[in-house]
Tab-separated table of C-alpha atoms in Angstrom:
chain	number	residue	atom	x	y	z
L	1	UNK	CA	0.000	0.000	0.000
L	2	UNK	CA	1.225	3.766	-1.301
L	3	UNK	CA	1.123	5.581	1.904
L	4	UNK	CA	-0.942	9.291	1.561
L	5	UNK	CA	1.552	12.007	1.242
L	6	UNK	CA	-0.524	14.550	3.820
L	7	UNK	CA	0.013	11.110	6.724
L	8	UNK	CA	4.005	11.696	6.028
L	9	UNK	CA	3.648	15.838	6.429
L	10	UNK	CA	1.374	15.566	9.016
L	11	UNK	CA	3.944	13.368	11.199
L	12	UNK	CA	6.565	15.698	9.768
L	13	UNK	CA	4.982	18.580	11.564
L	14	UNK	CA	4.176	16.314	14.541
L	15	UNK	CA	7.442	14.934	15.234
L	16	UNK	CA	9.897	18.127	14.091
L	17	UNK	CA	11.589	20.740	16.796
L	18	UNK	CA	12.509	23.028	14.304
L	19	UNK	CA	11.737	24.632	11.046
L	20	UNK	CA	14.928	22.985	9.237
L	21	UNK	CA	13.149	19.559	10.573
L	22	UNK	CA	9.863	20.452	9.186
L	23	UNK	CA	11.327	22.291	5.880
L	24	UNK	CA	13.152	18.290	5.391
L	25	UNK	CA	9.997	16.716	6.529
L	26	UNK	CA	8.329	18.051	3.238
L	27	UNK	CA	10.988	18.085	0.916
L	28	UNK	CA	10.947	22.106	1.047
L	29	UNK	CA	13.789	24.064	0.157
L	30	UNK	CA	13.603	26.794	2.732
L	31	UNK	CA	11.821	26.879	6.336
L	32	UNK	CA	9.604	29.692	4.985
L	33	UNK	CA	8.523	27.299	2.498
L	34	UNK	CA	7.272	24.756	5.262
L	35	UNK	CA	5.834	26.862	7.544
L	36	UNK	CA	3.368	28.157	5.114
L	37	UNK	CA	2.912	24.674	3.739
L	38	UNK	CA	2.430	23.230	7.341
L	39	UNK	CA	-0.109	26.214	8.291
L	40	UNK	CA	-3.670	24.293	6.075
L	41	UNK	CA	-1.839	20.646	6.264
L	42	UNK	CA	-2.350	21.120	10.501
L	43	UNK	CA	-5.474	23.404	10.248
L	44	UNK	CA	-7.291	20.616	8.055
L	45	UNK	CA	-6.329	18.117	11.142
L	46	UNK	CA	-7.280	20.161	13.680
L	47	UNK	CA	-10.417	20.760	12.315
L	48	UNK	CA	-11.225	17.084	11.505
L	49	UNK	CA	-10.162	16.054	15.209
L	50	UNK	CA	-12.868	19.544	16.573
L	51	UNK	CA	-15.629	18.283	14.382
L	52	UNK	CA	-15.515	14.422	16.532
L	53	UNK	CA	-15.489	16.259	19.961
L	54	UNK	CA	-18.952	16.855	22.306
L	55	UNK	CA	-20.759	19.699	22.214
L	56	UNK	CA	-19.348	22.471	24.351
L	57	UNK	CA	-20.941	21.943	27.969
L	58	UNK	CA	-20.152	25.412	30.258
L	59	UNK	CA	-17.466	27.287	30.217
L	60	UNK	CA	-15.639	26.470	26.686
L	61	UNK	CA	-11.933	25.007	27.794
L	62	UNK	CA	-9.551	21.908	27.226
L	63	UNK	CA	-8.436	19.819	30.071
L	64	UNK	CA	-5.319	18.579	30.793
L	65	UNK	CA	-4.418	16.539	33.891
L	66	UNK	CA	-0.842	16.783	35.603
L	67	UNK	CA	0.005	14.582	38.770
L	68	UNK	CA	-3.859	13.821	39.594
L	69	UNK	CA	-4.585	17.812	39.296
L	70	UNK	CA	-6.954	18.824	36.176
L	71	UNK	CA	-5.462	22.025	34.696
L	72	UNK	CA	-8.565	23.341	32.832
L	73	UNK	CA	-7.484	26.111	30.024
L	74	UNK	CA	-10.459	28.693	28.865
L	75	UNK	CA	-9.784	31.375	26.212
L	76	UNK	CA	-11.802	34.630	26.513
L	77	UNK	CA	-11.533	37.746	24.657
L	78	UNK	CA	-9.954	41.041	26.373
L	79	UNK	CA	-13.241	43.197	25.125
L	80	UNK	CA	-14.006	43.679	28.697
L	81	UNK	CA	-17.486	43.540	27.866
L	82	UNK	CA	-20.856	43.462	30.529
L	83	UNK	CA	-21.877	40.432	28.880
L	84	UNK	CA	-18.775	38.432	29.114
L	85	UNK	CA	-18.125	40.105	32.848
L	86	UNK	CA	-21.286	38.687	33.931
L	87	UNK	CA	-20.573	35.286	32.385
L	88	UNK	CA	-16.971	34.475	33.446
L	89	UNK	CA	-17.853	35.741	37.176
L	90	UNK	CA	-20.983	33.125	37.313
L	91	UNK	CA	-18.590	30.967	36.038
L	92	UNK	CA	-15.544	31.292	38.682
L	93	UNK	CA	-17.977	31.664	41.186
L	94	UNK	CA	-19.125	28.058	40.652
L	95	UNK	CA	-15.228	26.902	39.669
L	96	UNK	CA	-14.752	28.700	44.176
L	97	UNK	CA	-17.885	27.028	45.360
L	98	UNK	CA	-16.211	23.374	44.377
L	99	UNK	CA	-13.034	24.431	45.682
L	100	UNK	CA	-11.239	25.089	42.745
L	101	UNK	CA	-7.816	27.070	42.151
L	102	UNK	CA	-8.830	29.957	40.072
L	103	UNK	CA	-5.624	31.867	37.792
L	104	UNK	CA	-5.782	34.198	34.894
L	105	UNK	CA	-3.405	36.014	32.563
L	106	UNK	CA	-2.481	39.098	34.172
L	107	UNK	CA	-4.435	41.992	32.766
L	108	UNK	CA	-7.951	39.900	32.804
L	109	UNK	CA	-8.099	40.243	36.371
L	110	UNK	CA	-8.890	43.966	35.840
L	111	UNK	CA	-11.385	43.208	33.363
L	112	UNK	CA	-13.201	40.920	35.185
L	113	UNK	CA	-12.281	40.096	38.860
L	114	UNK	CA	-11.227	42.796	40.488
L	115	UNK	CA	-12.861	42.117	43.238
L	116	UNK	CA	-12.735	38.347	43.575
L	117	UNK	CA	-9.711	38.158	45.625
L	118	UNK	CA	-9.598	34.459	45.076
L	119	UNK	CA	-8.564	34.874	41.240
L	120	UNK	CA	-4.800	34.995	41.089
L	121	UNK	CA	-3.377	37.204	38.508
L	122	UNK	CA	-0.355	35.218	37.035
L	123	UNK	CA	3.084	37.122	36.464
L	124	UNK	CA	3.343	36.636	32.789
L	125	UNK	CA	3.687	40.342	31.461
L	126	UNK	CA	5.918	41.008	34.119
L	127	UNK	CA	8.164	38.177	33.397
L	128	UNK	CA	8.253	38.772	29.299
L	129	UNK	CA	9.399	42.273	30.502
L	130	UNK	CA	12.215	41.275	32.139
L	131	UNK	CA	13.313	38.827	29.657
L	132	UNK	CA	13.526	41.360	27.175
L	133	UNK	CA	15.869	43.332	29.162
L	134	UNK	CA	17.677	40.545	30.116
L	135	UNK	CA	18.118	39.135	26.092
L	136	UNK	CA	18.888	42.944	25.356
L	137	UNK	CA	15.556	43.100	23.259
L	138	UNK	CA	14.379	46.538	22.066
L	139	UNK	CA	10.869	46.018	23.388
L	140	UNK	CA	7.836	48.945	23.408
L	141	UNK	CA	6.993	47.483	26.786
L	142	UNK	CA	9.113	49.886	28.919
L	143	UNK	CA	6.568	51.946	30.134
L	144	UNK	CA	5.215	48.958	32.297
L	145	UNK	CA	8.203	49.037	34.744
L	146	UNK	CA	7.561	52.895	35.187
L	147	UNK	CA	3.590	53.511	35.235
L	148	UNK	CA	2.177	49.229	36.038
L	149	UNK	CA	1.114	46.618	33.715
L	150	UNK	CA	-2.651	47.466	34.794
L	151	UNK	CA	-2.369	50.709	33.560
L	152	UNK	CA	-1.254	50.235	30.161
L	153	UNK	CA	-2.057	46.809	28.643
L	154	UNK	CA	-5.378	47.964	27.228
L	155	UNK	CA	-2.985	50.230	24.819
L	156	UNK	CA	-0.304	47.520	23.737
L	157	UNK	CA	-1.945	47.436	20.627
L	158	UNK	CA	0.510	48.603	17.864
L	159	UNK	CA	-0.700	51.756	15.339
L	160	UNK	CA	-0.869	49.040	12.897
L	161	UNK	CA	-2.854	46.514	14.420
L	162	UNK	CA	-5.355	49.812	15.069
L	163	UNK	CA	-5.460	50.066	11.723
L	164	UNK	CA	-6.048	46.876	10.859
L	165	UNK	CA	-9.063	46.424	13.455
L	166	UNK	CA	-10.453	50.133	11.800
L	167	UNK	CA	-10.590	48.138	8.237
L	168	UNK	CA	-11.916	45.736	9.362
L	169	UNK	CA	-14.624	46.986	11.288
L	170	UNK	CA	-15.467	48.725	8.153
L	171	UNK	CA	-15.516	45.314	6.051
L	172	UNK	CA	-17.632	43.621	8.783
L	173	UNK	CA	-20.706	46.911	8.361
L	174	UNK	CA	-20.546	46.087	4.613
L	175	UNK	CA	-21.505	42.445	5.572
L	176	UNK	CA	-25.539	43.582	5.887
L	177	UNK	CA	-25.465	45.125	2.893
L	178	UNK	CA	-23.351	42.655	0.300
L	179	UNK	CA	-24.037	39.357	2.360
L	180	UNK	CA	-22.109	37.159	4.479
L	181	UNK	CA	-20.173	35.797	1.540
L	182	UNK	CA	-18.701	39.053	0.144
L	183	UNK	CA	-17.839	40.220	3.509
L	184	UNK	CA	-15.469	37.001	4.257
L	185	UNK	CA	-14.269	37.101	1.088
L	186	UNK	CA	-13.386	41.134	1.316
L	187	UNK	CA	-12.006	40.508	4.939
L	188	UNK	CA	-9.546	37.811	3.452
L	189	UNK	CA	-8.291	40.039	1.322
L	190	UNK	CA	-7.733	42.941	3.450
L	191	UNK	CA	-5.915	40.566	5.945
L	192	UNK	CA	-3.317	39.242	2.972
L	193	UNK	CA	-2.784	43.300	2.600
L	194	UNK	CA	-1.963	44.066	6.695
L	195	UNK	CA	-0.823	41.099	8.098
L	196	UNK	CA	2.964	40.973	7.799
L	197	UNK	CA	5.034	37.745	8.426
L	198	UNK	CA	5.266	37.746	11.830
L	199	UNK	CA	1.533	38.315	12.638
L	200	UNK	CA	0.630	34.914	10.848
L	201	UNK	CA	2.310	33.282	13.972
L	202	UNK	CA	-0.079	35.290	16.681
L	203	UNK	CA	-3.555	34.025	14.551
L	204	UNK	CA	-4.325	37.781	13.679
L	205	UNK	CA	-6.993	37.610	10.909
L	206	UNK	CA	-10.411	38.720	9.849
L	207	UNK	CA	-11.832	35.390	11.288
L	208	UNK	CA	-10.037	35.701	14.770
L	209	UNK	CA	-11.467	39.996	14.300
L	210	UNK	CA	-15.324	38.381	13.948
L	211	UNK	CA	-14.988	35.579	16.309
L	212	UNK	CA	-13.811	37.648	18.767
L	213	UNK	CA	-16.316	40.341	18.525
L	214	UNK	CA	-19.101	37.569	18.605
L	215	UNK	CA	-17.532	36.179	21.869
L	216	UNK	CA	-17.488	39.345	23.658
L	217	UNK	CA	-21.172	40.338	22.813
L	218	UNK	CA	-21.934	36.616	23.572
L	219	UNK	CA	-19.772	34.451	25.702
L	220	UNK	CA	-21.682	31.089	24.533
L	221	UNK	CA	-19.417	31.719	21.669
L	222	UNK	CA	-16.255	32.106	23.142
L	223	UNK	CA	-15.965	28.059	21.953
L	224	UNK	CA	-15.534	29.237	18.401
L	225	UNK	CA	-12.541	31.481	18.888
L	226	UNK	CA	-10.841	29.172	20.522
L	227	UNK	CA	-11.398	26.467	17.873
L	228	UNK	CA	-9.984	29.127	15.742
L	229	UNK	CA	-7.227	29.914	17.496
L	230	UNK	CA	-6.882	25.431	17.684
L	231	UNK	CA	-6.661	25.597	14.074
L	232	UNK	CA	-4.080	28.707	13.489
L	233	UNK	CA	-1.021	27.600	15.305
L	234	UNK	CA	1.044	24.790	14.512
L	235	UNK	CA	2.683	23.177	17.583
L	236	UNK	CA	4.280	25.864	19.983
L	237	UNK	CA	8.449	25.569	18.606
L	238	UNK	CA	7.664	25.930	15.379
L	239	UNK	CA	5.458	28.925	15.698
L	240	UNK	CA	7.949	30.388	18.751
L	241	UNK	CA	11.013	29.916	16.178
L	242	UNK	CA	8.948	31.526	13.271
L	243	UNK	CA	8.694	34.755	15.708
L	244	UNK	CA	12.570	34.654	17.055
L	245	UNK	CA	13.054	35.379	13.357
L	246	UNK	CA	10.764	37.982	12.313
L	247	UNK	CA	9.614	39.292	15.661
L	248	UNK	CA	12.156	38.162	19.030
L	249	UNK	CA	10.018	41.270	21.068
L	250	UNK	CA	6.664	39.739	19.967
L	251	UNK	CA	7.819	35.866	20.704
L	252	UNK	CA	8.567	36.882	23.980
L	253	UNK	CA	5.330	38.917	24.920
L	254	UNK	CA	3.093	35.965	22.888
L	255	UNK	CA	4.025	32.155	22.743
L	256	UNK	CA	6.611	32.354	25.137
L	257	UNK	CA	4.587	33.279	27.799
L	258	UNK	CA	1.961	30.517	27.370
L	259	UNK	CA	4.762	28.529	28.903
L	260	UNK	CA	4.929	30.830	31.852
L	261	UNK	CA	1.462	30.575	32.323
L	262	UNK	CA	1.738	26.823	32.339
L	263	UNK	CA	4.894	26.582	34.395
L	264	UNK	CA	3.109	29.161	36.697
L	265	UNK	CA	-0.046	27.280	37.385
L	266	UNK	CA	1.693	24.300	38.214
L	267	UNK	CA	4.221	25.156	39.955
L	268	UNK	CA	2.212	27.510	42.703
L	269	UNK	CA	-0.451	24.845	42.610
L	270	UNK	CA	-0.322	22.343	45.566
L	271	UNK	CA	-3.664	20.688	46.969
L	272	UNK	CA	-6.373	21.591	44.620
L	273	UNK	CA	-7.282	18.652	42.358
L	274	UNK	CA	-9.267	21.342	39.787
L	275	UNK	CA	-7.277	23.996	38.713
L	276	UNK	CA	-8.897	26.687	36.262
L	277	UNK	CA	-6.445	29.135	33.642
L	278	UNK	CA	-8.192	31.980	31.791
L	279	UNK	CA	-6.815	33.534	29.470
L	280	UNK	CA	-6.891	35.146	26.264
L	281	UNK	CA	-8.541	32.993	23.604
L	282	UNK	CA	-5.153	32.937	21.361
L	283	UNK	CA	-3.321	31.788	24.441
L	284	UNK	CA	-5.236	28.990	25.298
L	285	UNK	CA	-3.782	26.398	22.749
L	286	UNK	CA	0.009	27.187	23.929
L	287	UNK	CA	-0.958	26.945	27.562
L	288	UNK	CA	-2.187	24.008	26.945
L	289	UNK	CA	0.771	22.572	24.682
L	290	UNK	CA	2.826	23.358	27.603
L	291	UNK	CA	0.715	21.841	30.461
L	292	UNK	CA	0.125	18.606	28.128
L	293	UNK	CA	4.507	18.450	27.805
L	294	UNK	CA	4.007	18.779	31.524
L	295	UNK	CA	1.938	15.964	32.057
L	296	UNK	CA	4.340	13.932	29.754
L	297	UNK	CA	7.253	14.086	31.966
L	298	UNK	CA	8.928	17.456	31.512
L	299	UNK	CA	9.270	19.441	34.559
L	300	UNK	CA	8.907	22.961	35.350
L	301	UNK	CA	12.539	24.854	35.612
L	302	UNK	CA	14.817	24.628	38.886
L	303	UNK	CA	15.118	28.371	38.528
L	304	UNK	CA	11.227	29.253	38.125
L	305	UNK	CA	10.945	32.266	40.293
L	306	UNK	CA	7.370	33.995	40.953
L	307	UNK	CA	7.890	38.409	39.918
């Protein structure tokens, strides 16, 4: 029996550490090549192994269990709206009554729990900060050690990605008028034009721009964007190597701190048996890469030192 070429690329992008690995994997001349081949070889997976899974039942998340404790990962959006206040709190307020362990990415506690003193805000902005400095990486993020993360994380946005949420706002108010068709279809397009190479490892796309606004108006949706965000990334060192090259600033303050998150949860975690992450819906698949390699026998590092 001829085996199927996609079996051998998708164990290629299973099995390889880096993007030389992957670029011999599928007989690509240059890592750019692979990645962009890899990108709807692992999307069509992904989306074959969501469409087999159950029905979203509460809170959307994935579960992954380390040492008898059940890390469970949700992605929300950072909209900050009423509606997805009022959810995530009647959430976490059944998550306490159980006695679970509560954490979130820091900057969501503002949003949402500001006055649940049982959600822990994790250090993970804090920490990509002081890697930068200590890699010598020109970062924007410098005005977080002089004014507070809280302060300034609802304007990390770049000028550009402004822009491109301005477009396609504008694209998404044609969609009553030209149909639901046109306005994918016009959104694709303006995404080719403002997406460079390094934003096509953080999921950024006229898709992720819908979902999310969905999600934030209605929190039953929030399952969507993360299946989205499922399907974007290839496994975590392939996209965190794709960034080092284009972007070493925006690896560090992305994908690189899904690992702290991980690392974080389990390594302040002692008794409870149900631990619960939330964090931003593009987050959520790394976090739980990291807590699955985790489970799997790696460890978290001797040095790991809470900010």
């Amino acid at each position: 029996m001829v085996s199927d070429p996609a079996d051998s690329r998708v164990a290629a992008i299973r099995e390889a550490t880096s993007l030389a690995e992957l670029a011999d994997g599928f007989g690509v001349a240059t890592p750019h090549e692979a990645y962009f081949e890899a990108k709807p070889v692992w999307a069509e997976v992904v989306q074959r192994r969501q469409a087999a899974r159950s029905a979203d039942d509460g809170l959307p998340g994935w579960r992954v269990t380390v040492d008898d404790h059940t890390f469970h990962v949700h992605g929300v959006t950072h909209a900050g709206t009423d509606a997805e206040r009022d959810a995530l709190r009647e959430h976490v307020e059944r998550f306490r009554d159980r006695g679970a362990t509560v954490y979130c990415e820091q900057g969501i506690r503002p949003l949402y729990f500001e006055d649940f003193p049982a959600v822990c805000e994790m250090d993970d902005y804090r920490w990509a900060l002081r890697e930068c400095a200590d890699r010598d990486v020109e970062t924007h993020l410098d005005a977080l050690a002089e004014i507070g993360v809280d302060a300034v994380l609802e304007d990390l946005t770049a000028v550009a990605d402004r822009f491109r949420e301005a477009v396609f706002s504008l694209v998404e108010s044609g969609g009553a008028v030209y149909g639901d068709r046109f306005e994918r279809a016009l959104g694709d397009v303006a995404a080719g034009f403002l997406t460079d190479h390094a934003a096509a490892a953080t999921g950024e796309s006229y898709e992720a721009f819908r979902l999310s606004n969905a999600a934030a108006e209605d929190p039953e949706r929030l399952g969507a964007l993360m299946r989205y965000y499922e399907r974007a990334f290839l496994p975590q060192p392939l996209e965190r190597e794709w960034l080092r090259g284009h972007d070493p600033e925006l690896e560090l303050v992305s994908h690189a701190r899904n690992e702290r998150m991980a690392d974080y949860a389990v390594y302040h975690n002692e008794a409870a048996t149900e631990v619960h992450l939330i964090v931003g819906a593009a987050h959520a698949p790394g976090v739980r890469y990291y807590l699955r390699r985790l489970r799997d026998g790696a460890e978290v590092p001797d040095d790991f030192a809470p900010l």
